[in-house]
Amino acid sequence: MVPVMTIDELHALIEADFPQIRGKFDVTEMHEDGVTVRMFITEQNLRPGGTVSGPSMFSLADCAYYLATLAMIGPEALTVTTSCSIDFMRKPAPGDLVARARVLKLGKTLSVGDVMIYSHGSDELVSRASVTYAIPPKRA
């Protein structure tokens, strides 16, 4: 697979279509099969005990895979999650999280892949998600 969008184009898409997440996520790397996305952790993302909450990690997995899919198909904002399953492997370290989203199979109507989430600066896996996105049909 070859990405058809650049990091700057993905950032512009977030600004235009999802201003509510502005400043929360940053696409830091583009790969031949996906993207790496950093999530800036704030107090809103913490659960009791001071660790990053499961819903925040789920949000990162979903957002990262959405951006990985769009990187491969172009700016199809109506691409939607059809399935997402996440396994929490260990407690994340305090601070930001980094997700490596990979598109494993890209068809005309579905994009299937995985997302590996790490604490920033660590190579120990925090969580792993399996994600499927529905791609809208091309309009004539």
PDB file of C-alpha atoms in Angstrom:
ATOM      1  CA  MET A   1       0.000   0.000   0.000  1.00  0.00           C
ATOM      2  CA  VAL A   2       1.060   3.533  -0.628  1.00  0.00           C
ATOM      3  CA  PRO A   3      -0.383   6.439   1.362  1.00  0.00           C
ATOM      4  CA  VAL A   4      -2.311   8.946  -0.751  1.00  0.00           C
ATOM      5  CA  MET A   5      -2.432  11.649   1.944  1.00  0.00           C
ATOM      6  CA  THR A   6       0.444  13.402   3.684  1.00  0.00           C
ATOM      7  CA  ILE A   7       0.779  14.172   7.381  1.00  0.00           C
ATOM      8  CA  ASP A   8      -0.062  17.822   6.650  1.00  0.00           C
ATOM      9  CA  GLU A   9      -3.193  16.787   4.729  1.00  0.00           C
ATOM     10  CA  LEU A  10      -4.315  14.588   7.645  1.00  0.00           C
ATOM     11  CA  HIS A  11      -3.784  17.502  10.050  1.00  0.00           C
ATOM     12  CA  ALA A  12      -5.813  19.774   7.730  1.00  0.00           C
ATOM     13  CA  LEU A  13      -8.618  17.197   7.609  1.00  0.00           C
ATOM     14  CA  ILE A  14      -8.757  17.102  11.424  1.00  0.00           C
ATOM     15  CA  GLU A  15      -8.888  20.910  11.523  1.00  0.00           C
ATOM     16  CA  ALA A  16     -11.675  21.090   8.935  1.00  0.00           C
ATOM     17  CA  ASP A  17     -13.857  18.113   9.888  1.00  0.00           C
ATOM     18  CA  PHE A  18     -13.072  17.437  13.559  1.00  0.00           C
ATOM     19  CA  PRO A  19     -12.141  20.723  15.264  1.00  0.00           C
ATOM     20  CA  GLN A  20     -13.326  19.240  18.574  1.00  0.00           C
ATOM     21  CA  ILE A  21     -10.185  17.067  18.726  1.00  0.00           C
ATOM     22  CA  ARG A  22      -7.778  19.837  17.711  1.00  0.00           C
ATOM     23  CA  GLY A  23      -4.666  19.704  19.874  1.00  0.00           C
ATOM     24  CA  LYS A  24      -5.457  16.251  21.299  1.00  0.00           C
ATOM     25  CA  PHE A  25      -3.811  14.104  18.611  1.00  0.00           C
ATOM     26  CA  ASP A  26      -0.780  14.546  16.359  1.00  0.00           C
ATOM     27  CA  VAL A  27       0.149  12.392  13.366  1.00  0.00           C
ATOM     28  CA  THR A  28       3.899  12.056  13.855  1.00  0.00           C
ATOM     29  CA  GLU A  29       4.884   9.469  11.240  1.00  0.00           C
ATOM     30  CA  MET A  30       3.603   8.055   7.980  1.00  0.00           C
ATOM     31  CA  HIS A  31       4.334   4.427   7.081  1.00  0.00           C
ATOM     32  CA  GLU A  32       3.650   2.364   3.964  1.00  0.00           C
ATOM     33  CA  ASP A  33       0.903   0.559   5.912  1.00  0.00           C
ATOM     34  CA  GLY A  34      -0.387   3.240   8.278  1.00  0.00           C
ATOM     35  CA  VAL A  35       0.473   6.037  10.680  1.00  0.00           C
ATOM     36  CA  THR A  36       1.852   6.795  14.124  1.00  0.00           C
ATOM     37  CA  VAL A  37      -0.286   9.118  16.251  1.00  0.00           C
ATOM     38  CA  ARG A  38       0.552  10.767  19.560  1.00  0.00           C
ATOM     39  CA  MET A  39      -2.187  11.538  22.087  1.00  0.00           C
ATOM     40  CA  PHE A  40      -1.480  14.434  24.418  1.00  0.00           C
ATOM     41  CA  ILE A  41      -2.666  13.299  27.844  1.00  0.00           C
ATOM     42  CA  THR A  42      -4.348  15.814  30.138  1.00  0.00           C
ATOM     43  CA  GLU A  43      -6.094  15.478  33.478  1.00  0.00           C
ATOM     44  CA  GLN A  44      -9.340  14.785  31.574  1.00  0.00           C
ATOM     45  CA  ASN A  45      -7.818  11.497  30.351  1.00  0.00           C
ATOM     46  CA  LEU A  46      -6.973  10.180  33.812  1.00  0.00           C
ATOM     47  CA  ARG A  47      -8.926   7.746  35.933  1.00  0.00           C
ATOM     48  CA  PRO A  48      -8.773   7.467  39.729  1.00  0.00           C
ATOM     49  CA  GLY A  49      -5.231   6.529  40.671  1.00  0.00           C
ATOM     50  CA  GLY A  50      -3.760   8.845  38.034  1.00  0.00           C
ATOM     51  CA  THR A  51      -3.447   6.404  35.142  1.00  0.00           C
ATOM     52  CA  VAL A  52      -4.782   6.965  31.622  1.00  0.00           C
ATOM     53  CA  SER A  53      -8.358   5.694  31.364  1.00  0.00           C
ATOM     54  CA  GLY A  54      -9.460   2.837  29.117  1.00  0.00           C
ATOM     55  CA  PRO A  55     -11.888   5.078  27.198  1.00  0.00           C
ATOM     56  CA  SER A  56      -9.007   7.454  26.409  1.00  0.00           C
ATOM     57  CA  MET A  57      -6.915   4.585  25.028  1.00  0.00           C
ATOM     58  CA  PHE A  58      -9.931   3.397  23.025  1.00  0.00           C
ATOM     59  CA  SER A  59     -10.313   6.913  21.620  1.00  0.00           C
ATOM     60  CA  LEU A  60      -6.651   6.919  20.566  1.00  0.00           C
ATOM     61  CA  ALA A  61      -6.990   3.520  18.884  1.00  0.00           C
ATOM     62  CA  ASP A  62     -10.114   4.604  16.997  1.00  0.00           C
ATOM     63  CA  CYS A  63      -8.673   7.949  15.914  1.00  0.00           C
ATOM     64  CA  ALA A  64      -5.321   6.477  14.880  1.00  0.00           C
ATOM     65  CA  TYR A  65      -6.951   3.780  12.762  1.00  0.00           C
ATOM     66  CA  TYR A  66      -9.329   6.289  11.165  1.00  0.00           C
ATOM     67  CA  LEU A  67      -6.326   8.396  10.150  1.00  0.00           C
ATOM     68  CA  ALA A  68      -4.432   5.317   8.908  1.00  0.00           C
ATOM     69  CA  THR A  69      -7.382   4.366   6.715  1.00  0.00           C
ATOM     70  CA  LEU A  70      -7.775   7.885   5.333  1.00  0.00           C
ATOM     71  CA  ALA A  71      -4.042   8.033   4.640  1.00  0.00           C
ATOM     72  CA  MET A  72      -4.584   5.070   2.289  1.00  0.00           C
ATOM     73  CA  ILE A  73      -7.928   5.997   0.655  1.00  0.00           C
ATOM     74  CA  GLY A  74      -7.958   9.795   0.726  1.00  0.00           C
ATOM     75  CA  PRO A  75     -10.215  12.283   2.529  1.00  0.00           C
ATOM     76  CA  GLU A  76     -13.393  10.227   2.964  1.00  0.00           C
ATOM     77  CA  ALA A  77     -14.707  11.853   6.150  1.00  0.00           C
ATOM     78  CA  LEU A  78     -17.762   9.555   6.255  1.00  0.00           C
ATOM     79  CA  THR A  79     -15.611   6.453   6.780  1.00  0.00           C
ATOM     80  CA  VAL A  80     -16.918   4.951  10.051  1.00  0.00           C
ATOM     81  CA  THR A  81     -15.962   2.398  12.687  1.00  0.00           C
ATOM     82  CA  THR A  82     -17.818  -0.899  12.316  1.00  0.00           C
ATOM     83  CA  SER A  83     -15.851  -2.897  14.875  1.00  0.00           C
ATOM     84  CA  CYS A  84     -13.206  -2.245  17.498  1.00  0.00           C
ATOM     85  CA  SER A  85     -11.918  -4.618  20.154  1.00  0.00           C
ATOM     86  CA  ILE A  86      -9.200  -3.580  22.580  1.00  0.00           C
ATOM     87  CA  ASP A  87      -6.981  -5.539  24.957  1.00  0.00           C
ATOM     88  CA  PHE A  88      -5.383  -3.670  27.850  1.00  0.00           C
ATOM     89  CA  MET A  89      -1.964  -5.230  28.462  1.00  0.00           C
ATOM     90  CA  ARG A  90      -0.423  -3.116  31.227  1.00  0.00           C
ATOM     91  CA  LYS A  91      -0.805   0.162  33.062  1.00  0.00           C
ATOM     92  CA  PRO A  92       0.580   3.018  30.960  1.00  0.00           C
ATOM     93  CA  ALA A  93       3.349   5.211  32.325  1.00  0.00           C
ATOM     94  CA  PRO A  94       2.368   8.786  33.205  1.00  0.00           C
ATOM     95  CA  GLY A  95       2.379  11.031  30.145  1.00  0.00           C
ATOM     96  CA  ASP A  96       1.443  10.903  26.494  1.00  0.00           C
ATOM     97  CA  LEU A  97       0.558   7.776  24.535  1.00  0.00           C
ATOM     98  CA  VAL A  98       1.715   6.768  21.052  1.00  0.00           C
ATOM     99  CA  ALA A  99      -0.285   4.547  18.698  1.00  0.00           C
ATOM    100  CA  ARG A 100       1.063   2.671  15.682  1.00  0.00           C
ATOM    101  CA  ALA A 101      -1.908   1.969  13.404  1.00  0.00           C
ATOM    102  CA  ARG A 102      -1.471  -0.555  10.568  1.00  0.00           C
ATOM    103  CA  VAL A 103      -3.870  -1.275   7.728  1.00  0.00           C
ATOM    104  CA  LEU A 104      -3.687  -5.042   7.248  1.00  0.00           C
ATOM    105  CA  LYS A 105      -6.344  -5.398   4.535  1.00  0.00           C
ATOM    106  CA  LEU A 106      -7.894  -2.660   2.453  1.00  0.00           C
ATOM    107  CA  GLY A 107     -10.871  -3.449   0.260  1.00  0.00           C
ATOM    108  CA  LYS A 108     -13.504  -1.385  -1.542  1.00  0.00           C
ATOM    109  CA  THR A 109     -15.860  -1.305   1.437  1.00  0.00           C
ATOM    110  CA  LEU A 110     -13.795  -2.287   4.495  1.00  0.00           C
ATOM    111  CA  SER A 111     -10.455  -1.459   6.065  1.00  0.00           C
ATOM    112  CA  VAL A 112      -9.166  -3.980   8.624  1.00  0.00           C
ATOM    113  CA  GLY A 113      -6.157  -3.488  10.850  1.00  0.00           C
ATOM    114  CA  ASP A 114      -4.598  -3.157  14.250  1.00  0.00           C
ATOM    115  CA  VAL A 115      -3.336  -0.474  16.590  1.00  0.00           C
ATOM    116  CA  MET A 116      -0.523  -0.946  19.085  1.00  0.00           C
ATOM    117  CA  ILE A 117      -0.433   1.632  21.893  1.00  0.00           C
ATOM    118  CA  TYR A 118       2.658   2.490  23.928  1.00  0.00           C
ATOM    119  CA  SER A 119       3.573   5.020  26.582  1.00  0.00           C
ATOM    120  CA  HIS A 120       5.612   7.767  24.914  1.00  0.00           C
ATOM    121  CA  GLY A 121       9.292   6.813  25.030  1.00  0.00           C
ATOM    122  CA  SER A 122       8.653   3.146  25.874  1.00  0.00           C
ATOM    123  CA  ASP A 123       8.594   0.014  23.736  1.00  0.00           C
ATOM    124  CA  GLU A 124       6.383  -1.928  26.179  1.00  0.00           C
ATOM    125  CA  LEU A 125       2.926  -2.521  24.735  1.00  0.00           C
ATOM    126  CA  VAL A 126       0.138  -0.893  26.778  1.00  0.00           C
ATOM    127  CA  SER A 127      -2.847  -1.979  24.687  1.00  0.00           C
ATOM    128  CA  ARG A 128      -3.708  -3.571  21.360  1.00  0.00           C
ATOM    129  CA  ALA A 129      -6.799  -2.954  19.265  1.00  0.00           C
ATOM    130  CA  SER A 130      -8.291  -4.773  16.302  1.00  0.00           C
ATOM    131  CA  VAL A 131     -10.285  -2.332  14.169  1.00  0.00           C
ATOM    132  CA  THR A 132     -12.562  -2.450  11.123  1.00  0.00           C
ATOM    133  CA  TYR A 133     -13.809   0.619   9.272  1.00  0.00           C
ATOM    134  CA  ALA A 134     -16.540   0.842   6.637  1.00  0.00           C
ATOM    135  CA  ILE A 135     -15.594   2.877   3.580  1.00  0.00           C
ATOM    136  CA  PRO A 136     -18.451   4.780   1.911  1.00  0.00           C
ATOM    137  CA  PRO A 137     -19.259   3.835  -1.687  1.00  0.00           C
ATOM    138  CA  LYS A 138     -17.916   6.106  -4.408  1.00  0.00           C
ATOM    139  CA  ARG A 139     -20.501   8.579  -5.647  1.00  0.00           C
ATOM    140  CA  ALA A 140     -21.144   8.651  -9.369  1.00  0.00           C
TER     141      ALA A 140
END
